[in-house]
């Protein structure tokens, strides 16, 4: 679970604030839950990510559309 947190932080630091679309466009295909699973997150990590999403955005992960 800590790996997922650290990976999210690492990717956030790599985004260019002046052009986040170009530097993070590949991430748009993932929900935060999908991202956690793709990084090898287990059920505890996915549940934690679900809480993050609800706290930060006030929505459950499935309510947030993915950009394809």
XYZ file of N, CA and C in Angstrom:
204
model
N 0.821 -1.186 0.000
C 0.000 0.000 0.000
C 0.870 1.256 0.000
N 1.954 1.237 0.734
C 2.844 2.396 0.754
C 3.480 2.618 -0.616
N 3.706 1.524 -1.339
C 4.274 1.655 -2.678
C 3.333 2.451 -3.580
N 2.034 2.186 -3.487
C 1.057 2.900 -4.314
C 1.081 4.385 -3.965
N 1.072 4.693 -2.679
C 1.134 6.099 -2.241
C 2.390 6.774 -2.789
N 3.518 6.102 -2.653
C 4.783 6.672 -3.120
C 4.804 6.820 -4.634
N 4.213 5.873 -5.343
C 4.164 5.931 -6.813
C 3.294 7.091 -7.275
N 2.158 7.301 -6.620
C 1.286 8.435 -6.961
C 2.038 9.739 -6.725
N 2.722 9.845 -5.598
C 3.492 11.059 -5.296
C 4.590 11.278 -6.336
N 5.289 10.222 -6.692
C 6.363 10.321 -7.694
C 5.821 10.832 -9.028
N 4.699 10.294 -9.464
C 4.116 10.721 -10.734
C 3.610 12.158 -10.666
N 3.062 12.544 -9.526
C 2.588 13.928 -9.365
C 3.744 14.909 -9.493
N 4.888 14.547 -8.960
C 6.048 15.431 -9.013
C 6.617 15.553 -10.429
N 6.338 14.578 -11.280
C 6.842 14.599 -12.654
C 5.970 15.411 -13.608
N 4.735 15.720 -13.193
C 3.855 16.489 -14.070
C 4.344 17.921 -14.190
N 4.303 18.433 -15.399
C 4.658 19.829 -15.656
C 3.426 20.687 -15.363
N 3.540 21.550 -14.387
C 2.394 22.383 -14.007
C 1.916 23.280 -15.134
N 2.803 23.591 -16.070
C 2.444 24.460 -17.187
C 1.834 23.678 -18.350
N 1.999 22.362 -18.333
C 1.426 21.531 -19.390
C 1.110 20.133 -18.852
N 0.178 20.040 -17.893
C -0.104 18.731 -17.293
C -0.732 17.739 -18.266
N -1.427 18.243 -19.270
C -2.053 17.336 -20.238
C -0.993 16.576 -21.020
N 0.014 17.259 -21.488
C 1.059 16.600 -22.274
C 1.886 15.646 -21.421
N 2.173 16.028 -20.184
C 3.048 15.198 -19.360
C 2.306 14.090 -18.620
N 0.991 14.176 -18.514
C 0.247 13.156 -17.789
C -0.875 12.532 -18.562
N -0.913 12.773 -19.846
C -2.025 12.295 -20.674
C -2.202 10.779 -20.587
N -1.116 10.039 -20.510
C -1.207 8.578 -20.467
C -1.916 8.092 -19.196
N -1.977 8.917 -18.171
C -2.637 8.533 -16.924
C -4.152 8.674 -16.999
N -4.652 9.408 -17.977
C -6.085 9.649 -18.092
C -6.901 8.392 -18.355
N -6.269 7.345 -18.831
C -7.012 6.117 -19.117
C -7.294 5.307 -17.851
N -6.693 5.693 -16.731
C -6.854 4.978 -15.471
C -7.762 5.720 -14.507
N -8.591 4.976 -13.791
C -9.169 5.526 -12.571
C -8.096 5.306 -11.511
N -8.243 5.919 -10.368
C -7.244 5.721 -9.324
C -7.233 4.256 -8.876
N -8.398 3.644 -8.860
C -8.475 2.216 -8.521
C -7.757 1.365 -9.563
N -7.997 1.648 -10.845
C -7.312 0.921 -11.919
C -5.802 1.083 -11.802
N -5.383 2.297 -11.505
C -3.950 2.566 -11.365
C -3.361 1.733 -10.235
N -4.039 1.709 -9.086
C -3.545 0.934 -7.941
C -3.411 -0.540 -8.312
N -4.415 -1.065 -8.996
C -4.361 -2.473 -9.410
C -3.230 -2.698 -10.415
N -3.037 -1.772 -11.355
C -1.987 -1.937 -12.368
C -0.585 -1.894 -11.763
N -0.471 -1.281 -10.594
C 0.823 -1.197 -9.912
C 1.020 -2.350 -8.923
N 0.100 -3.307 -8.944
C 0.226 -4.484 -8.089
C -0.428 -4.340 -6.731
N -1.267 -3.334 -6.587
C -1.940 -3.126 -5.307
C -2.930 -4.230 -4.999
N -2.922 -4.673 -3.769
C -3.862 -5.689 -3.311
C -5.173 -5.047 -2.883
N -6.011 -5.862 -2.271
C -7.344 -5.383 -1.888
C -7.271 -4.257 -0.855
N -6.338 -4.338 0.084
C -6.202 -3.265 1.093
C -5.812 -1.953 0.424
N -4.919 -2.013 -0.551
C -4.509 -0.796 -1.267
C -5.680 -0.217 -2.053
N -6.446 -1.074 -2.708
C -7.601 -0.609 -3.491
C -8.644 0.028 -2.580
N -8.887 -0.563 -1.427
C -9.838 0.027 -0.485
C -9.343 1.380 0.021
N -8.046 1.496 0.261
C -7.473 2.767 0.699
C -7.605 3.821 -0.390
N -7.343 3.439 -1.626
C -7.468 4.354 -2.754
C -8.917 4.812 -2.909
N -9.860 3.926 -2.661
C -11.276 4.296 -2.720
C -11.587 5.375 -1.682
N -11.008 5.241 -0.510
C -11.190 6.261 0.527
C -10.543 7.575 0.091
N -9.332 7.510 -0.479
C -8.665 8.726 -0.972
C -9.576 9.466 -1.941
N -10.144 8.710 -2.884
C -10.994 9.325 -3.906
C -12.206 9.990 -3.276
N -12.832 9.306 -2.338
C -14.021 9.876 -1.688
C -13.670 11.121 -0.887
N -12.533 11.105 -0.213
C -12.134 12.255 0.607
C -11.731 13.438 -0.268
N -10.920 13.185 -1.294
C -10.404 14.271 -2.131
C -11.459 14.853 -3.065
N -12.327 13.995 -3.603
C -13.243 14.435 -4.647
C -14.714 14.357 -4.266
N -15.019 13.708 -3.163
C -16.407 13.579 -2.739
C -17.214 12.639 -3.602
N -16.557 11.759 -4.326
C -17.232 10.800 -5.199
C -16.558 9.448 -5.063
N -17.323 8.401 -5.377
C -16.689 7.093 -5.441
C -16.040 6.946 -6.816
N -15.040 6.105 -6.876
C -14.226 5.979 -8.084
C -15.058 5.706 -9.334
N -16.069 4.875 -9.222
C -16.869 4.525 -10.397
C -17.719 5.681 -10.917
N -17.889 6.747 -10.132
C -18.655 7.918 -10.564
C -17.819 8.898 -11.387
N -16.514 8.672 -11.448
C -15.628 9.589 -12.148
C -15.318 9.022 -13.522
N -15.698 9.718 -14.581
C -15.461 9.180 -15.920
C -13.976 9.170 -16.262
N -13.591 8.148 -16.993
C -12.224 8.055 -17.507
C -12.166 8.789 -18.830
N -11.036 9.384 -19.111
C -10.825 10.032 -20.399
C -10.134 9.036 -21.300
N -10.722 8.776 -22.438
C -10.127 7.767 -23.340
C -9.562 8.416 -24.557
